PDB file of C-alpha atoms in Angstrom:
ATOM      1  CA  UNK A  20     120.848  94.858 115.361  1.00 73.00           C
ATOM      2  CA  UNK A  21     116.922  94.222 114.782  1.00 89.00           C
ATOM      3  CA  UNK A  22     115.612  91.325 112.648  1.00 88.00           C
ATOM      4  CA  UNK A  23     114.567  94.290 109.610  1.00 90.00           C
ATOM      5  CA  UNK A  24     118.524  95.032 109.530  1.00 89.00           C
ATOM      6  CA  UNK A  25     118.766  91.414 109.325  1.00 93.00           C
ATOM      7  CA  UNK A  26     116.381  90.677 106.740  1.00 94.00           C
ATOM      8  CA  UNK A  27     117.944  93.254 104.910  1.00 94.00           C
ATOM      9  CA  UNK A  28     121.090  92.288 104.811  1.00 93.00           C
ATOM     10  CA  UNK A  29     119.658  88.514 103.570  1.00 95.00           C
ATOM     11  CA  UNK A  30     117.777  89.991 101.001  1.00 96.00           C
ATOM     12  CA  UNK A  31     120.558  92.054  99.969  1.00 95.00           C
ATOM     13  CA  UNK A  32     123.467  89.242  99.818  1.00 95.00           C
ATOM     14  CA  UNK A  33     120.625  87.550  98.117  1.00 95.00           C
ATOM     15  CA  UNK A  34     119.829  89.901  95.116  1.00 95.00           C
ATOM     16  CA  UNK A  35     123.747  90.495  94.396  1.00 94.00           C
ATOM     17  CA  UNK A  36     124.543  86.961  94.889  1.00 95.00           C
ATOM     18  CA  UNK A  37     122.047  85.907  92.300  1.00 94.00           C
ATOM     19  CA  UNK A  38     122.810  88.729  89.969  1.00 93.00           C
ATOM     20  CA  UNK A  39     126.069  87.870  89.993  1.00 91.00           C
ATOM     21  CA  UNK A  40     125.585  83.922  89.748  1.00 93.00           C
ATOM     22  CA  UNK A  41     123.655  85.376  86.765  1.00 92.00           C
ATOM     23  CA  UNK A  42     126.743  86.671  84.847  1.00 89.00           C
ATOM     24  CA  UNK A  43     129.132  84.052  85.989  1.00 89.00           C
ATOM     25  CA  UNK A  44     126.969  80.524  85.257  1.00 90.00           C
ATOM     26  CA  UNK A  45     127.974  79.593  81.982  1.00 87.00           C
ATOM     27  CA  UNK A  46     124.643  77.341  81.146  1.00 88.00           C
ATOM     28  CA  UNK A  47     121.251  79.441  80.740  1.00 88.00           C
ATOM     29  CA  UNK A  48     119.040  77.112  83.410  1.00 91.00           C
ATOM     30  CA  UNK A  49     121.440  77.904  86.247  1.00 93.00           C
ATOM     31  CA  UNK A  50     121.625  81.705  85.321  1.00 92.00           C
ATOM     32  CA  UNK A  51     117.469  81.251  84.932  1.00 93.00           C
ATOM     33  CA  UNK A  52     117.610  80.077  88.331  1.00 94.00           C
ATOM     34  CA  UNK A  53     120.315  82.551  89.884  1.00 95.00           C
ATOM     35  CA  UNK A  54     117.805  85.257  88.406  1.00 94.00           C
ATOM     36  CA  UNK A  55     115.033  83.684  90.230  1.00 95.00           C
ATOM     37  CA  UNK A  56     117.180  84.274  93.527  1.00 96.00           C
ATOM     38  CA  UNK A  57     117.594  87.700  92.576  1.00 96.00           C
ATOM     39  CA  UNK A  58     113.696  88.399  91.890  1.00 95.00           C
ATOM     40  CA  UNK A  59     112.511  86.140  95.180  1.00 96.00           C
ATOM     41  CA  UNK A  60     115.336  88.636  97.168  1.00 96.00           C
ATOM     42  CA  UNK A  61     113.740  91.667  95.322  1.00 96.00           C
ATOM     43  CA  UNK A  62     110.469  91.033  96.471  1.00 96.00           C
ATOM     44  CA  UNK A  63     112.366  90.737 100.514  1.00 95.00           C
ATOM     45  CA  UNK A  64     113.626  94.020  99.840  1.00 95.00           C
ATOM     46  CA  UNK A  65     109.909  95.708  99.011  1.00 93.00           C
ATOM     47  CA  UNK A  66     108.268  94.300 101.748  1.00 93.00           C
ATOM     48  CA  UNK A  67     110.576  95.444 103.944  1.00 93.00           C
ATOM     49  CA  UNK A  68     109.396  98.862 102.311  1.00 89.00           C
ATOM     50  CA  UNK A  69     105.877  98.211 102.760  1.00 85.00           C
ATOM     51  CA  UNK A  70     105.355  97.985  99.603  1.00 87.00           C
ATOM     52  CA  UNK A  71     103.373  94.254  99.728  1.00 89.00           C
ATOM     53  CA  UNK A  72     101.723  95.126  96.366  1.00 89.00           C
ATOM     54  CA  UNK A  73     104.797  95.361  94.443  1.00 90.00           C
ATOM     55  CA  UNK A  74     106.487  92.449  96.322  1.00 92.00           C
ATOM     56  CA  UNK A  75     103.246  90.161  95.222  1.00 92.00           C
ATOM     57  CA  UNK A  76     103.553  91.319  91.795  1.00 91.00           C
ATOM     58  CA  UNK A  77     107.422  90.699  91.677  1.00 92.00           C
ATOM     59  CA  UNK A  78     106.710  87.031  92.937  1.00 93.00           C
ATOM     60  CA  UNK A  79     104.534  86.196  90.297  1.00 93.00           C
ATOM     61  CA  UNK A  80     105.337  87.939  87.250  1.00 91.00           C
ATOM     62  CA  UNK A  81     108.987  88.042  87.414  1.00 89.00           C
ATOM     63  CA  UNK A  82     109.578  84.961  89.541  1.00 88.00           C
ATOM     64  CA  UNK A  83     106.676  82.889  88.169  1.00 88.00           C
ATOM     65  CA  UNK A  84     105.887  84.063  84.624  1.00 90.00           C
ATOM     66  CA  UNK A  85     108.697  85.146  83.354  1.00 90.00           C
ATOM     67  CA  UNK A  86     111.148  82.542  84.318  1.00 90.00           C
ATOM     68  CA  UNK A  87     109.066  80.348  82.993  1.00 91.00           C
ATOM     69  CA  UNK A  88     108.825  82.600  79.840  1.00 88.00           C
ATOM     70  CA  UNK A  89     112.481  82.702  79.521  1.00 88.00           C
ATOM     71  CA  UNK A  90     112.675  78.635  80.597  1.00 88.00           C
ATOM     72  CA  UNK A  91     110.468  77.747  77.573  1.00 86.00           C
ATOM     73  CA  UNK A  92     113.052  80.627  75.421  1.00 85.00           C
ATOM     74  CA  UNK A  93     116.235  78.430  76.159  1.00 84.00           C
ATOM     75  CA  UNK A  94     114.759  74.981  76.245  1.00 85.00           C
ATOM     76  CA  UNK A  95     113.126  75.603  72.713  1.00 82.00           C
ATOM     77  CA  UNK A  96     116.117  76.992  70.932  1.00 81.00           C
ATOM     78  CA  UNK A  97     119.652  75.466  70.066  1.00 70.00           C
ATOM     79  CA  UNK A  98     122.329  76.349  72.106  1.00 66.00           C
ATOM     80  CA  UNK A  99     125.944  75.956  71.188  1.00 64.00           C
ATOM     81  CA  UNK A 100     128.041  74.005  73.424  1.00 58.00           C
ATOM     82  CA  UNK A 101     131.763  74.183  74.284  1.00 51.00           C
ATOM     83  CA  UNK A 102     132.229  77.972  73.907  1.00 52.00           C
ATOM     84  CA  UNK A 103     135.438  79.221  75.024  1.00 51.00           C
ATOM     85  CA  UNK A 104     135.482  82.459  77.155  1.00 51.00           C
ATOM     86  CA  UNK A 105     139.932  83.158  75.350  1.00 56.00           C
ATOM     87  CA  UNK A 106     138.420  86.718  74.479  1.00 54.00           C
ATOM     88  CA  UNK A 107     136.658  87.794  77.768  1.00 54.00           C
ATOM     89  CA  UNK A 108     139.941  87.452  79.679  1.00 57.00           C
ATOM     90  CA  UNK A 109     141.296  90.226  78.044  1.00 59.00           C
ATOM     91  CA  UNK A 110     138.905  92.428  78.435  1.00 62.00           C
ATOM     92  CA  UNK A 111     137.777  92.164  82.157  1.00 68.00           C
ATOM     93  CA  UNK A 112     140.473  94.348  83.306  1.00 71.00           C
ATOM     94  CA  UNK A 113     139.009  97.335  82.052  1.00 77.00           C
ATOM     95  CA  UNK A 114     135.869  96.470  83.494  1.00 78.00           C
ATOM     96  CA  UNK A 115     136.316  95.864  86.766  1.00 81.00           C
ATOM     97  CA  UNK A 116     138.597  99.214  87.916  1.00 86.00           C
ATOM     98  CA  UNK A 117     135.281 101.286  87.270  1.00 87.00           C
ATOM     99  CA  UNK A 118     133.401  98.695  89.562  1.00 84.00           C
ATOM    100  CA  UNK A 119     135.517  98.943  92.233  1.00 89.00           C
ATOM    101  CA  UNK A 120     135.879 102.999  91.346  1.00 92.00           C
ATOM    102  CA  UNK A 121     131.945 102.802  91.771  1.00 90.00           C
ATOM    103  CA  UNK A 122     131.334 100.149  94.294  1.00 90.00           C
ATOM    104  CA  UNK A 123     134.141 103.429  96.686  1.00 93.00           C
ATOM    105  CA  UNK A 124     131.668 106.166  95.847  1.00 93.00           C
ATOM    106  CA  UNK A 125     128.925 104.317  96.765  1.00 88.00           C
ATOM    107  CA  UNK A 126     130.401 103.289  99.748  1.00 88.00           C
ATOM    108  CA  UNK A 127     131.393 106.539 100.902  1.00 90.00           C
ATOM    109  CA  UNK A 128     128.149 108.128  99.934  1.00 87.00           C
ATOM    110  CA  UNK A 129     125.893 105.942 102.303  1.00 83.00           C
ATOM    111  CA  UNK A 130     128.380 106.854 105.074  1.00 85.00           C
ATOM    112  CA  UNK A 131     128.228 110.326 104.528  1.00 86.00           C
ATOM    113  CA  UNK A 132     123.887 110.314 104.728  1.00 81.00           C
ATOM    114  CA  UNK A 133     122.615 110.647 108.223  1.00 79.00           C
ATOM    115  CA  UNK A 134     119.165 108.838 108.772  1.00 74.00           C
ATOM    116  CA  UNK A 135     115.976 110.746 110.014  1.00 70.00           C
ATOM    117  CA  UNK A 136     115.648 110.959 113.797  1.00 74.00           C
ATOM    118  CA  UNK A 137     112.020 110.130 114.024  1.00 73.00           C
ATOM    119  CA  UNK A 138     110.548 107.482 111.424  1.00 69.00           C
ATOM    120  CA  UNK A 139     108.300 108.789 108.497  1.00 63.00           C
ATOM    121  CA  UNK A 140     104.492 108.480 108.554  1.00 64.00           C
ATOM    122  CA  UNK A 141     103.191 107.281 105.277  1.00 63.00           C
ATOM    123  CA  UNK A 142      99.061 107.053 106.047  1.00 68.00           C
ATOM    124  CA  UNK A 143      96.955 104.410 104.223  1.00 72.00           C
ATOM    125  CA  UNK A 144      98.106 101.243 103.221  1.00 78.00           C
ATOM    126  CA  UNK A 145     100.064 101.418  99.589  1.00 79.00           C
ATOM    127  CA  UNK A 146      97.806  98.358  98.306  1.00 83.00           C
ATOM    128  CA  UNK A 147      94.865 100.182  99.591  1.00 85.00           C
ATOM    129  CA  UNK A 148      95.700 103.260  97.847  1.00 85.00           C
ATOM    130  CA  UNK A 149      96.491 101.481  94.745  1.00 86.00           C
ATOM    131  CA  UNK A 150      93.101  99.676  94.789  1.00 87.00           C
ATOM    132  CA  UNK A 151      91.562 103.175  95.281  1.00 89.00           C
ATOM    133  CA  UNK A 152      92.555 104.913  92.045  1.00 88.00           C
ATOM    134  CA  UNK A 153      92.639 101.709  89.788  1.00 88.00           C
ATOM    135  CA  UNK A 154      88.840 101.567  90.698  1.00 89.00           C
ATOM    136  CA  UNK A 155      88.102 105.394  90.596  1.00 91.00           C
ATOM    137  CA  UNK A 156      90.846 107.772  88.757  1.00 92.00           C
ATOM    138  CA  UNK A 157      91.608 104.891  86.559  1.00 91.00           C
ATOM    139  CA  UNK A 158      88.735 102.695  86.169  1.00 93.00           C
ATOM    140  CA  UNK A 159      88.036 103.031  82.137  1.00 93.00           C
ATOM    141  CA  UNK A 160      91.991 102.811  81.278  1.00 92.00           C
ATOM    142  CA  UNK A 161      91.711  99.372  83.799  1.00 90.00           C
ATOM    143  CA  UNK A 162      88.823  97.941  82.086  1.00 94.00           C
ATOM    144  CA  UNK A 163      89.992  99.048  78.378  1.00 94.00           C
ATOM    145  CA  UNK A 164      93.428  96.949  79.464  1.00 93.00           C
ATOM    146  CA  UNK A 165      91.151  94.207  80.406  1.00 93.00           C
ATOM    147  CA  UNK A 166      89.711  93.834  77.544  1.00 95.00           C
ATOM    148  CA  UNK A 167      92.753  93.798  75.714  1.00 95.00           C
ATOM    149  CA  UNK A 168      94.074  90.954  77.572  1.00 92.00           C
ATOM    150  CA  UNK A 169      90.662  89.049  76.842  1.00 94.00           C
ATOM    151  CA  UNK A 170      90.791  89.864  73.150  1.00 94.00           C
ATOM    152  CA  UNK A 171      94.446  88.699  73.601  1.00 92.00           C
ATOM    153  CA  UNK A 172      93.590  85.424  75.283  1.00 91.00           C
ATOM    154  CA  UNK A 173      90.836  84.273  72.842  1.00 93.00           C
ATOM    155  CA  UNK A 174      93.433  84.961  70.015  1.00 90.00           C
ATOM    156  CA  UNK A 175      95.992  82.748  71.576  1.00 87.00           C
ATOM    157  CA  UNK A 176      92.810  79.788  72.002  1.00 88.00           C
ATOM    158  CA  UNK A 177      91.792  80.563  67.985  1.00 89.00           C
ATOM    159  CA  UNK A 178      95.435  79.767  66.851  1.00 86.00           C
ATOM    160  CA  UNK A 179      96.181  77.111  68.972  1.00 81.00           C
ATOM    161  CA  UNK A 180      93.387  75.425  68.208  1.00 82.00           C
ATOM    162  CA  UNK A 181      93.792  76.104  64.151  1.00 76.00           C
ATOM    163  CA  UNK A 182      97.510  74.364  64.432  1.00 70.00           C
ATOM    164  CA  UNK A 183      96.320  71.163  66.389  1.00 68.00           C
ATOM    165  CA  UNK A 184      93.188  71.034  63.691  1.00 66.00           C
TER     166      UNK A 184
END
């Protein structure tokens, strides 16, 4: 076993671990965080594609913004406490035969694939390629968003500045 067969099988405990840490925590901070495993293990699993540019942008919009986004979400609204689960009991029998039906298949279907016998090629860097047609191909459809996000930003000063006035 090599240390990528390693990593991936970190990354991979990881990501289901934390997903399903985020459907068994009962308080919304410690699914928040459980997510945050998930997205951190995520961005493991693409740069162990090569894929650096979408493991950056996992880190910090899923892992960074968002959580926060969805931190500020359940610390700003009420949240009822002492909610009993009676009524999901009965129905997680039904649930989970699929899952295991599904998690079989799956099973079966990676042991059935053979891998390549040589490894693929894949050229120029993916970031490099990325920054490539974002600055030619796509350069007025970049700089329209841009603009956007500007006109978006100085909106968001105006009002908070009008509700502290």
């Amino acid at each position: 076993m090599n240390g990528e067969v390693i990593f991936f099988v970190l990354f991979s405990l990881g990501a289901i671990i934390g997903a399903v840490f985020v459907l068994v925590f009962r308080k919304a901070v410690y699914a928040l965080l459980s997510a945050v495993l998930t997205f951190v293990s995520m961005s493991g699993l693409y740069i162990l594609l090569t894929a650096e540019f979408v493991a950056g942008v996992q880190l910090l919009i899923y892992s960074g913004a968002i959580t926060i986004l969805m931190l500020f979400a359940i610390m700003l609204t009420k949240q009822k406490t002492g909610t009993t689960r009676k009524r999901m009991i009965r129905f997680q029998w039904p649930v989970i035969i699929p899952i295991v039906l599904l998690m079989i298949i799956i099973f079966y279907g990676i042991h059935k694939v053979t891998p390549p016998r040589k490894p693929v090629s894949y050229g120029k860097n993916n970031t490099e390629q990325i920054g490539e047609l974002i600055f030619t191909q796509y350069m007025i459809p970049f700089e329209m968003i841009s603009v956007l996000l500007l006109a978006a930003l100085i909106g968001a000063i105006i009002l908070a500045k009008k509700e502290n006035t």
